[in-house]
């Protein structure tokens, strides 16, 4: 990156320092991951220079032969790894993917039945300040206060009472397996369309370690950078009968020129997701998440729903006399990065909630296994107990950095910027 270093030393320094931060911290944000060097090389390529409004073979610009190759590969590979009838790889993000599905399948004022945000749902599923909540009427389902699991009988009763036009399955903070077959059954009973937003769990689904929504859902949306480990972006999968409508709602509906460098990087990630190495990493992610949750449970942390079936879990800190925000800030001082999170039936506010969310995709990608999860649980407990003791937090941070140095995030030097 010498050219960047000479041209713009400030941005070079920010990137360089961000690499050092990523390398030396334990990353437990459930929606993050480290994409491969190959993905970054495709994303950092000349494909960023090309305008290609339209779709492969039918563009509005000349000179699209090579970007067509990249987009066709991305489409074919997405359809292949998910077994889908159609894929649109152009959404700039998971939010754009959801926007295209909502615009293509609903009219303003229609009803969406989706998970309560404070129970783990997502902003684009009808939150009042999001376009989805401004254009459509949101009806919510949540988890049982007793078990922390989605109560499908209650979901069915709400659907029957409210007759939604679209049922959405998918969440940002739900630690249990989603029963997509059940969602489909309920959507069919009330004549609603069914959207599965698999942003968090896409990698697990490709690896066959989470129930697959593709056979059931009219539409499946995902971001490409979480468990799927691709570049930051979005993807829509749908039944063939919706293909042309979805394509039109992405372009020209809500987007202009596709980000061809990102699409090329998505193609690379989809190829990687077909490998045995990827499958093993997803399996290890599940093992690591369970281990970390169990270790913390043994230290008297309350795990929402009692455990986890996927790559994340939530801790209810109400018995620890610390808020989610204070825990997040304390752990950052100890080199452990995660986010504060509302827990179901939270008595506190979204800005300073009772919970924290943890996930293991990033630490698993860098090669950590169960013994490291025990160590991380010890550090978390020790840091939270030692909050306010900056010396103690600094000592933990040094130990964290030492462990991280034995699990480099890019061990072929290709991401190193100095
Ligand atoms: N913001 C993402 C998350 O952290 O879960 C969801 O899009």
GROMACS .gro file of C-alpha atoms and ligand atoms in nm:
model
  425
    1UNK     CA    1   0.000   0.000   0.000
    2UNK     CA    2   0.292   0.234  -0.062
    3UNK     CA    3   0.096   0.435  -0.318
    4UNK     CA    4  -0.181   0.500  -0.068
    5UNK     CA    5   0.074   0.577   0.200
    6UNK     CA    6   0.229   0.847  -0.020
    7UNK     CA    7  -0.099   0.985  -0.154
    8UNK     CA    8  -0.298   0.999   0.166
    9UNK     CA    9  -0.096   0.929   0.480
   10UNK     CA   10  -0.396   1.000   0.707
   11UNK     CA   11  -0.618   0.738   0.548
   12UNK     CA   12  -0.323   0.501   0.525
   13UNK     CA   13  -0.265   0.545   0.898
   14UNK     CA   14  -0.633   0.486   0.977
   15UNK     CA   15  -0.635   0.162   0.773
   16UNK     CA   16  -0.306   0.051   0.918
   17UNK     CA   17  -0.425   0.115   1.273
   18UNK     CA   18  -0.756  -0.059   1.203
   19UNK     CA   19  -0.567  -0.367   1.090
   20UNK     CA   20  -0.365  -0.357   1.412
   21UNK     CA   21  -0.687  -0.319   1.612
   22UNK     CA   22  -0.850  -0.614   1.437
   23UNK     CA   23  -0.537  -0.824   1.484
   24UNK     CA   24  -0.493  -0.749   1.854
   25UNK     CA   25  -0.854  -0.760   1.980
   26UNK     CA   26  -1.096  -1.043   2.037
   27UNK     CA   27  -1.393  -0.977   1.813
   28UNK     CA   28  -1.722  -1.109   1.947
   29UNK     CA   29  -1.964  -0.893   1.748
   30UNK     CA   30  -2.194  -1.164   1.615
   31UNK     CA   31  -2.248  -0.996   1.279
   32UNK     CA   32  -1.879  -0.950   1.196
   33UNK     CA   33  -1.620  -1.176   1.039
   34UNK     CA   34  -1.287  -1.155   0.855
   35UNK     CA   35  -1.327  -1.208   0.482
   36UNK     CA   36  -1.046  -1.381   0.298
   37UNK     CA   37  -0.755  -1.215   0.122
   38UNK     CA   38  -0.897  -1.335  -0.212
   39UNK     CA   39  -1.228  -1.161  -0.137
   40UNK     CA   40  -1.045  -0.838  -0.048
   41UNK     CA   41  -0.833  -0.857  -0.363
   42UNK     CA   42  -1.144  -0.888  -0.581
   43UNK     CA   43  -1.311  -0.603  -0.392
   44UNK     CA   44  -1.004  -0.382  -0.425
   45UNK     CA   45  -0.987  -0.435  -0.800
   46UNK     CA   46  -1.043  -0.234  -1.119
   47UNK     CA   47  -1.400  -0.357  -1.133
   48UNK     CA   48  -1.480  -0.056  -0.914
   49UNK     CA   49  -1.427   0.160  -1.225
   50UNK     CA   50  -1.703   0.007  -1.435
   51UNK     CA   51  -2.059   0.126  -1.483
   52UNK     CA   52  -2.286  -0.168  -1.554
   53UNK     CA   53  -2.646  -0.064  -1.496
   54UNK     CA   54  -2.867  -0.354  -1.598
   55UNK     CA   55  -2.791  -0.724  -1.579
   56UNK     CA   56  -2.543  -0.958  -1.755
   57UNK     CA   57  -2.604  -0.951  -2.131
   58UNK     CA   58  -2.844  -0.656  -2.107
   59UNK     CA   59  -2.653  -0.354  -1.981
   60UNK     CA   60  -2.700   0.016  -2.050
   61UNK     CA   61  -2.327   0.064  -2.113
   62UNK     CA   62  -2.066  -0.077  -2.352
   63UNK     CA   63  -1.763  -0.264  -2.230
   64UNK     CA   64  -1.941  -0.488  -1.981
   65UNK     CA   65  -1.810  -0.824  -2.109
   66UNK     CA   66  -1.573  -0.884  -1.820
   67UNK     CA   67  -1.798  -0.762  -1.541
   68UNK     CA   68  -2.068  -0.984  -1.693
   69UNK     CA   69  -1.840  -1.282  -1.632
   70UNK     CA   70  -1.807  -1.184  -1.267
   71UNK     CA   71  -2.178  -1.124  -1.212
   72UNK     CA   72  -2.280  -1.444  -1.392
   73UNK     CA   73  -2.040  -1.644  -1.174
   74UNK     CA   74  -2.174  -1.474  -0.862
   75UNK     CA   75  -2.534  -1.556  -0.963
   76UNK     CA   76  -2.460  -1.917  -1.057
   77UNK     CA   77  -2.260  -1.978  -0.742
   78UNK     CA   78  -2.522  -1.819  -0.515
   79UNK     CA   79  -2.794  -2.034  -0.673
   80UNK     CA   80  -2.574  -2.339  -0.637
   81UNK     CA   81  -2.471  -2.302  -0.271
   82UNK     CA   82  -2.826  -2.216  -0.162
   83UNK     CA   83  -3.011  -2.441  -0.411
   84UNK     CA   84  -3.219  -2.139  -0.516
   85UNK     CA   85  -3.421  -2.086  -0.836
   86UNK     CA   86  -3.304  -1.727  -0.878
   87UNK     CA   87  -3.040  -1.498  -0.729
   88UNK     CA   88  -2.992  -1.123  -0.749
   89UNK     CA   89  -2.639  -1.036  -0.633
   90UNK     CA   90  -2.666  -0.659  -0.678
   91UNK     CA   91  -2.814  -0.536  -0.344
   92UNK     CA   92  -2.563  -0.302  -0.186
   93UNK     CA   93  -2.663  -0.432   0.158
   94UNK     CA   94  -2.903  -0.657   0.345
   95UNK     CA   95  -3.127  -0.354   0.396
   96UNK     CA   96  -3.144  -0.289   0.019
   97UNK     CA   97  -3.225  -0.657  -0.032
   98UNK     CA   98  -3.515  -0.630   0.213
   99UNK     CA   99  -3.631  -0.303   0.058
  100UNK     CA  100  -3.653  -0.462  -0.287
  101UNK     CA  101  -3.852  -0.757  -0.153
  102UNK     CA  102  -4.093  -0.533   0.040
  103UNK     CA  103  -4.143  -0.297  -0.255
  104UNK     CA  104  -4.197  -0.587  -0.496
  105UNK     CA  105  -4.444  -0.777  -0.281
  106UNK     CA  106  -4.640  -0.514  -0.082
  107UNK     CA  107  -4.824  -0.190  -0.132
  108UNK     CA  108  -4.807   0.091   0.125
  109UNK     CA  109  -5.037   0.022   0.416
  110UNK     CA  110  -5.000  -0.358   0.387
  111UNK     CA  111  -4.925  -0.553   0.703
  112UNK     CA  112  -4.592  -0.713   0.794
  113UNK     CA  113  -4.577  -0.970   1.072
  114UNK     CA  114  -4.221  -0.979   1.204
  115UNK     CA  115  -4.019  -1.020   1.519
  116UNK     CA  116  -4.023  -0.746   1.780
  117UNK     CA  117  -3.699  -0.545   1.757
  118UNK     CA  118  -3.641  -0.579   2.130
  119UNK     CA  119  -3.680  -0.957   2.104
  120UNK     CA  120  -3.411  -0.978   1.836
  121UNK     CA  121  -3.581  -0.852   1.516
  122UNK     CA  122  -3.428  -0.615   1.258
  123UNK     CA  123  -3.486  -0.249   1.169
  124UNK     CA  124  -3.588  -0.329   0.810
  125UNK     CA  125  -3.865  -0.560   0.930
  126UNK     CA  126  -4.096  -0.270   1.017
  127UNK     CA  127  -3.924  -0.051   1.277
  128UNK     CA  128  -4.112   0.279   1.292
  129UNK     CA  129  -3.815   0.499   1.202
  130UNK     CA  130  -3.713   0.274   0.911
  131UNK     CA  131  -3.875   0.294   0.564
  132UNK     CA  132  -4.039  -0.041   0.639
  133UNK     CA  133  -4.223   0.097   0.941
  134UNK     CA  134  -4.318   0.419   0.766
  135UNK     CA  135  -4.472   0.251   0.461
  136UNK     CA  136  -4.620  -0.062   0.612
  137UNK     CA  137  -4.810  -0.158   0.923
  138UNK     CA  138  -4.595  -0.367   1.154
  139UNK     CA  139  -4.741  -0.640   1.369
  140UNK     CA  140  -4.501  -0.819   1.600
  141UNK     CA  141  -4.438  -1.160   1.744
  142UNK     CA  142  -4.175  -1.230   2.005
  143UNK     CA  143  -4.030  -1.494   2.229
  144UNK     CA  144  -4.192  -1.655   2.528
  145UNK     CA  145  -4.096  -1.478   2.852
  146UNK     CA  146  -4.060  -1.814   3.018
  147UNK     CA  147  -3.842  -1.997   2.764
  148UNK     CA  148  -3.686  -1.730   2.540
  149UNK     CA  149  -3.792  -1.935   2.236
  150UNK     CA  150  -4.033  -1.816   1.966
  151UNK     CA  151  -4.379  -1.935   2.063
  152UNK     CA  152  -4.511  -2.067   1.729
  153UNK     CA  153  -4.863  -2.121   1.868
  154UNK     CA  154  -4.877  -1.757   1.966
  155UNK     CA  155  -4.732  -1.657   1.628
  156UNK     CA  156  -5.006  -1.855   1.455
  157UNK     CA  157  -5.275  -1.695   1.673
  158UNK     CA  158  -5.142  -1.343   1.597
  159UNK     CA  159  -5.130  -1.423   1.225
  160UNK     CA  160  -5.487  -1.551   1.226
  161UNK     CA  161  -5.610  -1.249   1.417
  162UNK     CA  162  -5.430  -0.987   1.206
  163UNK     CA  163  -5.408  -1.138   0.854
  164UNK     CA  164  -5.066  -1.006   0.753
  165UNK     CA  165  -4.964  -0.972   0.388
  166UNK     CA  166  -4.607  -1.077   0.458
  167UNK     CA  167  -4.458  -1.291   0.734
  168UNK     CA  168  -4.086  -1.237   0.805
  169UNK     CA  169  -3.864  -1.489   0.980
  170UNK     CA  170  -3.519  -1.368   1.075
  171UNK     CA  171  -3.342  -1.185   1.351
  172UNK     CA  172  -3.026  -1.012   1.463
  173UNK     CA  173  -3.024  -1.144   1.814
  174UNK     CA  174  -3.215  -1.473   1.835
  175UNK     CA  175  -2.996  -1.756   1.963
  176UNK     CA  176  -3.219  -2.047   1.865
  177UNK     CA  177  -3.282  -2.234   1.541
  178UNK     CA  178  -3.561  -2.087   1.328
  179UNK     CA  179  -3.828  -2.333   1.216
  180UNK     CA  180  -3.879  -2.209   0.860
  181UNK     CA  181  -4.118  -2.495   0.776
  182UNK     CA  182  -4.343  -2.378   1.059
  183UNK     CA  183  -4.325  -2.015   0.944
  184UNK     CA  184  -4.428  -2.123   0.594
  185UNK     CA  185  -4.718  -2.328   0.731
  186UNK     CA  186  -4.843  -2.026   0.924
  187UNK     CA  187  -4.796  -1.786   0.629
  188UNK     CA  188  -4.991  -2.026   0.406
  189UNK     CA  189  -5.272  -2.057   0.659
  190UNK     CA  190  -5.333  -1.681   0.639
  191UNK     CA  191  -5.251  -1.637   0.269
  192UNK     CA  192  -4.938  -1.429   0.337
  193UNK     CA  193  -4.610  -1.426   0.147
  194UNK     CA  194  -4.308  -1.552   0.339
  195UNK     CA  195  -3.967  -1.381   0.359
  196UNK     CA  196  -3.676  -1.545   0.540
  197UNK     CA  197  -3.401  -1.296   0.627
  198UNK     CA  198  -3.101  -1.518   0.694
  199UNK     CA  199  -2.840  -1.242   0.725
  200UNK     CA  200  -2.693  -1.379   1.047
  201UNK     CA  201  -2.713  -1.749   0.972
  202UNK     CA  202  -2.644  -1.772   0.597
  203UNK     CA  203  -2.309  -1.946   0.647
  204UNK     CA  204  -2.460  -2.200   0.882
  205UNK     CA  205  -2.733  -2.273   0.626
  206UNK     CA  206  -2.485  -2.321   0.340
  207UNK     CA  207  -2.288  -2.559   0.563
  208UNK     CA  208  -2.605  -2.757   0.639
  209UNK     CA  209  -2.595  -2.693   1.014
  210UNK     CA  210  -2.914  -2.484   1.032
  211UNK     CA  211  -3.256  -2.552   0.879
  212UNK     CA  212  -3.268  -2.427   0.519
  213UNK     CA  213  -3.547  -2.180   0.431
  214UNK     CA  214  -3.502  -2.194   0.053
  215UNK     CA  215  -3.753  -2.477  -0.005
  216UNK     CA  216  -4.017  -2.287   0.195
  217UNK     CA  217  -3.976  -1.915   0.148
  218UNK     CA  218  -4.100  -1.699  -0.138
  219UNK     CA  219  -3.799  -1.474  -0.079
  220UNK     CA  220  -3.473  -1.521   0.108
  221UNK     CA  221  -3.253  -1.220   0.180
  222UNK     CA  222  -2.912  -1.198   0.338
  223UNK     CA  223  -2.614  -0.977   0.385
  224UNK     CA  224  -2.297  -1.140   0.258
  225UNK     CA  225  -2.043  -1.048   0.526
  226UNK     CA  226  -2.157  -1.219   0.844
  227UNK     CA  227  -2.128  -1.597   0.886
  228UNK     CA  228  -2.112  -1.615   0.505
  229UNK     CA  229  -1.774  -1.437   0.523
  230UNK     CA  230  -1.795  -1.238   0.202
  231UNK     CA  231  -1.757  -0.868   0.128
  232UNK     CA  232  -2.002  -0.620   0.286
  233UNK     CA  233  -2.315  -0.646   0.069
  234UNK     CA  234  -2.654  -0.806   0.011
  235UNK     CA  235  -2.819  -1.091  -0.180
  236UNK     CA  236  -3.174  -1.191  -0.271
  237UNK     CA  237  -3.280  -1.547  -0.352
  238UNK     CA  238  -3.633  -1.618  -0.472
  239UNK     CA  239  -3.858  -1.855  -0.657
  240UNK     CA  240  -3.832  -1.822  -1.036
  241UNK     CA  241  -4.181  -1.672  -1.059
  242UNK     CA  242  -4.064  -1.361  -0.868
  243UNK     CA  243  -3.731  -1.324  -1.051
  244UNK     CA  244  -3.810  -1.051  -1.298
  245UNK     CA  245  -4.002  -0.841  -1.045
  246UNK     CA  246  -3.718  -0.863  -0.792
  247UNK     CA  247  -3.460  -0.773  -1.057
  248UNK     CA  248  -3.663  -0.470  -1.163
  249UNK     CA  249  -3.708  -0.351  -0.807
  250UNK     CA  250  -3.333  -0.363  -0.746
  251UNK     CA  251  -3.253  -0.192  -1.076
  252UNK     CA  252  -3.395   0.052  -1.174
  253UNK     CA  253  -3.625   0.040  -0.870
  254UNK     CA  254  -3.398   0.133  -0.581
  255UNK     CA  255  -3.039   0.118  -0.708
  256UNK     CA  256  -2.834   0.253  -0.996
  257UNK     CA  257  -2.500   0.113  -1.104
  258UNK     CA  258  -2.412  -0.213  -0.929
  259UNK     CA  259  -2.088  -0.230  -0.732
  260UNK     CA  260  -1.910  -0.466  -0.970
  261UNK     CA  261  -1.599  -0.497  -0.751
  262UNK     CA  262  -1.819  -0.608  -0.462
  263UNK     CA  263  -2.009  -0.848  -0.688
  264UNK     CA  264  -1.678  -1.001  -0.800
  265UNK     CA  265  -1.584  -1.039  -0.433
  266UNK     CA  266  -1.923  -1.201  -0.360
  267UNK     CA  267  -1.851  -1.455  -0.636
  268UNK     CA  268  -1.521  -1.542  -0.465
  269UNK     CA  269  -1.689  -1.578  -0.126
  270UNK     CA  270  -1.961  -1.805  -0.271
  271UNK     CA  271  -1.688  -2.026  -0.419
  272UNK     CA  272  -1.514  -2.041  -0.082
  273UNK     CA  273  -1.843  -2.127   0.089
  274UNK     CA  274  -1.856  -2.450  -0.110
  275UNK     CA  275  -1.534  -2.582   0.039
  276UNK     CA  276  -1.494  -2.839   0.312
  277UNK     CA  277  -1.286  -2.587   0.506
  278UNK     CA  278  -1.582  -2.348   0.515
  279UNK     CA  279  -1.816  -2.624   0.635
  280UNK     CA  280  -1.574  -2.720   0.912
  281UNK     CA  281  -1.546  -2.358   1.022
  282UNK     CA  282  -1.924  -2.328   1.052
  283UNK     CA  283  -1.938  -2.647   1.259
  284UNK     CA  284  -1.661  -2.514   1.484
  285UNK     CA  285  -1.849  -2.184   1.515
  286UNK     CA  286  -2.142  -2.373   1.668
  287UNK     CA  287  -1.910  -2.562   1.904
  288UNK     CA  288  -1.732  -2.243   2.008
  289UNK     CA  289  -2.054  -2.054   2.072
  290UNK     CA  290  -2.190  -2.333   2.290
  291UNK     CA  291  -1.863  -2.358   2.480
  292UNK     CA  292  -1.840  -1.984   2.545
  293UNK     CA  293  -2.203  -1.969   2.656
  294UNK     CA  294  -2.164  -2.269   2.886
  295UNK     CA  295  -1.845  -2.135   3.043
  296UNK     CA  296  -2.016  -1.804   3.119
  297UNK     CA  297  -2.325  -1.983   3.247
  298UNK     CA  298  -2.099  -2.169   3.491
  299UNK     CA  299  -1.984  -1.828   3.615
  300UNK     CA  300  -2.344  -1.733   3.692
  301UNK     CA  301  -2.416  -1.532   3.377
  302UNK     CA  302  -2.779  -1.558   3.267
  303UNK     CA  303  -2.790  -1.677   2.906
  304UNK     CA  304  -3.117  -1.573   2.741
  305UNK     CA  305  -3.319  -1.887   2.654
  306UNK     CA  306  -3.065  -2.092   2.852
  307UNK     CA  307  -2.821  -2.144   2.566
  308UNK     CA  308  -2.770  -2.126   2.192
  309UNK     CA  309  -2.822  -2.327   1.872
  310UNK     CA  310  -2.635  -2.092   1.642
  311UNK     CA  311  -2.341  -1.854   1.624
  312UNK     CA  312  -2.457  -1.610   1.895
  313UNK     CA  313  -2.611  -1.571   2.236
  314UNK     CA  314  -2.735  -1.296   2.465
  315UNK     CA  315  -2.643  -1.238   2.827
  316UNK     CA  316  -2.890  -1.081   3.065
  317UNK     CA  317  -2.670  -0.883   3.304
  318UNK     CA  318  -2.947  -0.789   3.544
  319UNK     CA  319  -2.807  -1.014   3.820
  320UNK     CA  320  -2.460  -0.863   3.781
  321UNK     CA  321  -2.534  -0.505   3.872
  322UNK     CA  322  -2.391  -0.375   3.544
  323UNK     CA  323  -2.566  -0.240   3.233
  324UNK     CA  324  -2.502  -0.354   2.877
  325UNK     CA  325  -2.331  -0.025   2.795
  326UNK     CA  326  -2.101  -0.037   3.094
  327UNK     CA  327  -2.014  -0.399   3.012
  328UNK     CA  328  -1.941  -0.312   2.646
  329UNK     CA  329  -1.715  -0.024   2.748
  330UNK     CA  330  -1.536  -0.223   3.018
  331UNK     CA  331  -1.469  -0.513   2.785
  332UNK     CA  332  -1.336  -0.284   2.514
  333UNK     CA  333  -1.078  -0.159   2.765
  334UNK     CA  334  -0.979  -0.525   2.809
  335UNK     CA  335  -0.944  -0.579   2.431
  336UNK     CA  336  -1.274  -0.767   2.390
  337UNK     CA  337  -1.518  -0.617   2.141
  338UNK     CA  338  -1.891  -0.685   2.149
  339UNK     CA  339  -2.215  -0.488   2.156
  340UNK     CA  340  -2.474  -0.395   2.413
  341UNK     CA  341  -2.814  -0.538   2.327
  342UNK     CA  342  -3.173  -0.527   2.440
  343UNK     CA  343  -3.290  -0.856   2.585
  344UNK     CA  344  -3.651  -0.973   2.550
  345UNK     CA  345  -3.879  -0.793   2.800
  346UNK     CA  346  -3.594  -0.556   2.887
  347UNK     CA  347  -3.675  -0.311   3.163
  348UNK     CA  348  -3.400  -0.075   3.050
  349UNK     CA  349  -3.370   0.137   2.734
  350UNK     CA  350  -3.219   0.054   2.394
  351UNK     CA  351  -2.938   0.303   2.462
  352UNK     CA  352  -2.843   0.143   2.788
  353UNK     CA  353  -2.999  -0.202   2.786
  354UNK     CA  354  -2.965  -0.497   3.022
  355UNK     CA  355  -2.782  -0.723   2.783
  356UNK     CA  356  -2.479  -0.789   2.571
  357UNK     CA  357  -2.464  -1.000   2.255
  358UNK     CA  358  -2.174  -1.229   2.168
  359UNK     CA  359  -2.094  -1.436   1.864
  360UNK     CA  360  -1.800  -1.648   1.758
  361UNK     CA  361  -1.774  -1.628   1.374
  362UNK     CA  362  -1.466  -1.401   1.388
  363UNK     CA  363  -1.270  -1.587   1.654
  364UNK     CA  364  -1.352  -1.915   1.479
  365UNK     CA  365  -1.235  -1.785   1.141
  366UNK     CA  366  -0.899  -1.699   1.298
  367UNK     CA  367  -0.869  -2.057   1.423
  368UNK     CA  368  -0.965  -2.042   1.789
  369UNK     CA  369  -1.132  -2.345   1.943
  370UNK     CA  370  -1.283  -2.460   2.274
  371UNK     CA  371  -0.973  -2.401   2.495
  372UNK     CA  372  -0.960  -2.039   2.378
  373UNK     CA  373  -1.333  -2.001   2.451
  374UNK     CA  374  -1.262  -2.100   2.815
  375UNK     CA  375  -0.987  -1.841   2.828
  376UNK     CA  376  -1.212  -1.573   2.676
  377UNK     CA  377  -1.488  -1.651   2.927
  378UNK     CA  378  -1.235  -1.612   3.211
  379UNK     CA  379  -1.121  -1.276   3.077
  380UNK     CA  380  -1.479  -1.153   3.033
  381UNK     CA  381  -1.567  -1.248   3.389
  382UNK     CA  382  -1.248  -1.107   3.531
  383UNK     CA  383  -1.286  -0.779   3.338
  384UNK     CA  384  -1.648  -0.730   3.438
  385UNK     CA  385  -1.565  -0.803   3.801
  386UNK     CA  386  -1.269  -0.568   3.779
  387UNK     CA  387  -1.452  -0.280   3.615
  388UNK     CA  388  -1.311   0.052   3.727
  389UNK     CA  389  -0.971  -0.108   3.783
  390UNK     CA  390  -0.786   0.021   3.478
  391UNK     CA  391  -0.464  -0.162   3.566
  392UNK     CA  392  -0.644  -0.493   3.572
  393UNK     CA  393  -0.820  -0.418   3.241
  394UNK     CA  394  -0.487  -0.320   3.085
  395UNK     CA  395  -0.330  -0.646   3.202
  396UNK     CA  396  -0.614  -0.845   3.045
  397UNK     CA  397  -0.581  -0.642   2.726
  398UNK     CA  398  -0.212  -0.737   2.703
  399UNK     CA  399  -0.295  -1.105   2.756
  400UNK     CA  400  -0.568  -1.081   2.489
  401UNK     CA  401  -0.322  -0.926   2.242
  402UNK     CA  402  -0.072  -1.205   2.315
  403UNK     CA  403  -0.328  -1.475   2.239
  404UNK     CA  404  -0.440  -1.287   1.926
  405UNK     CA  405  -0.083  -1.271   1.798
  406UNK     CA  406  -0.079  -1.651   1.782
  407UNK     CA  407  -0.395  -1.645   1.564
  408UNK     CA  408  -0.315  -1.391   1.291
  409UNK     CA  409  -0.619  -1.276   1.096
  410UNK     CA  410  -0.423  -1.263   0.769
  411UNK     CA  411  -0.124  -1.492   0.788
  412UNK     CA  412   0.000  -1.448   0.432
  413UNK     CA  413   0.086  -1.079   0.486
  414UNK     CA  414  -0.139  -0.973   0.199
  415UNK     CA  415  -0.349  -0.748   0.418
  416UNK     CA  416  -0.057  -0.594   0.597
  417UNK     CA  417  -0.022  -0.232   0.518
  418UNK     CA  418   0.315  -0.145   0.658
  419LIG     N1  419  -2.637  -0.456   1.235
  419LIG     C1  420  -2.644  -0.599   1.218
  419LIG     C2  421  -2.616  -0.672   1.344
  419LIG     O1  422  -2.522  -0.634   1.413
  419LIG     O2  423  -2.680  -0.771   1.375
  419LIG     C3  424  -2.772  -0.643   1.159
  419LIG     O3  425  -2.787  -0.588   1.033
   0.00000   0.00000   0.00000
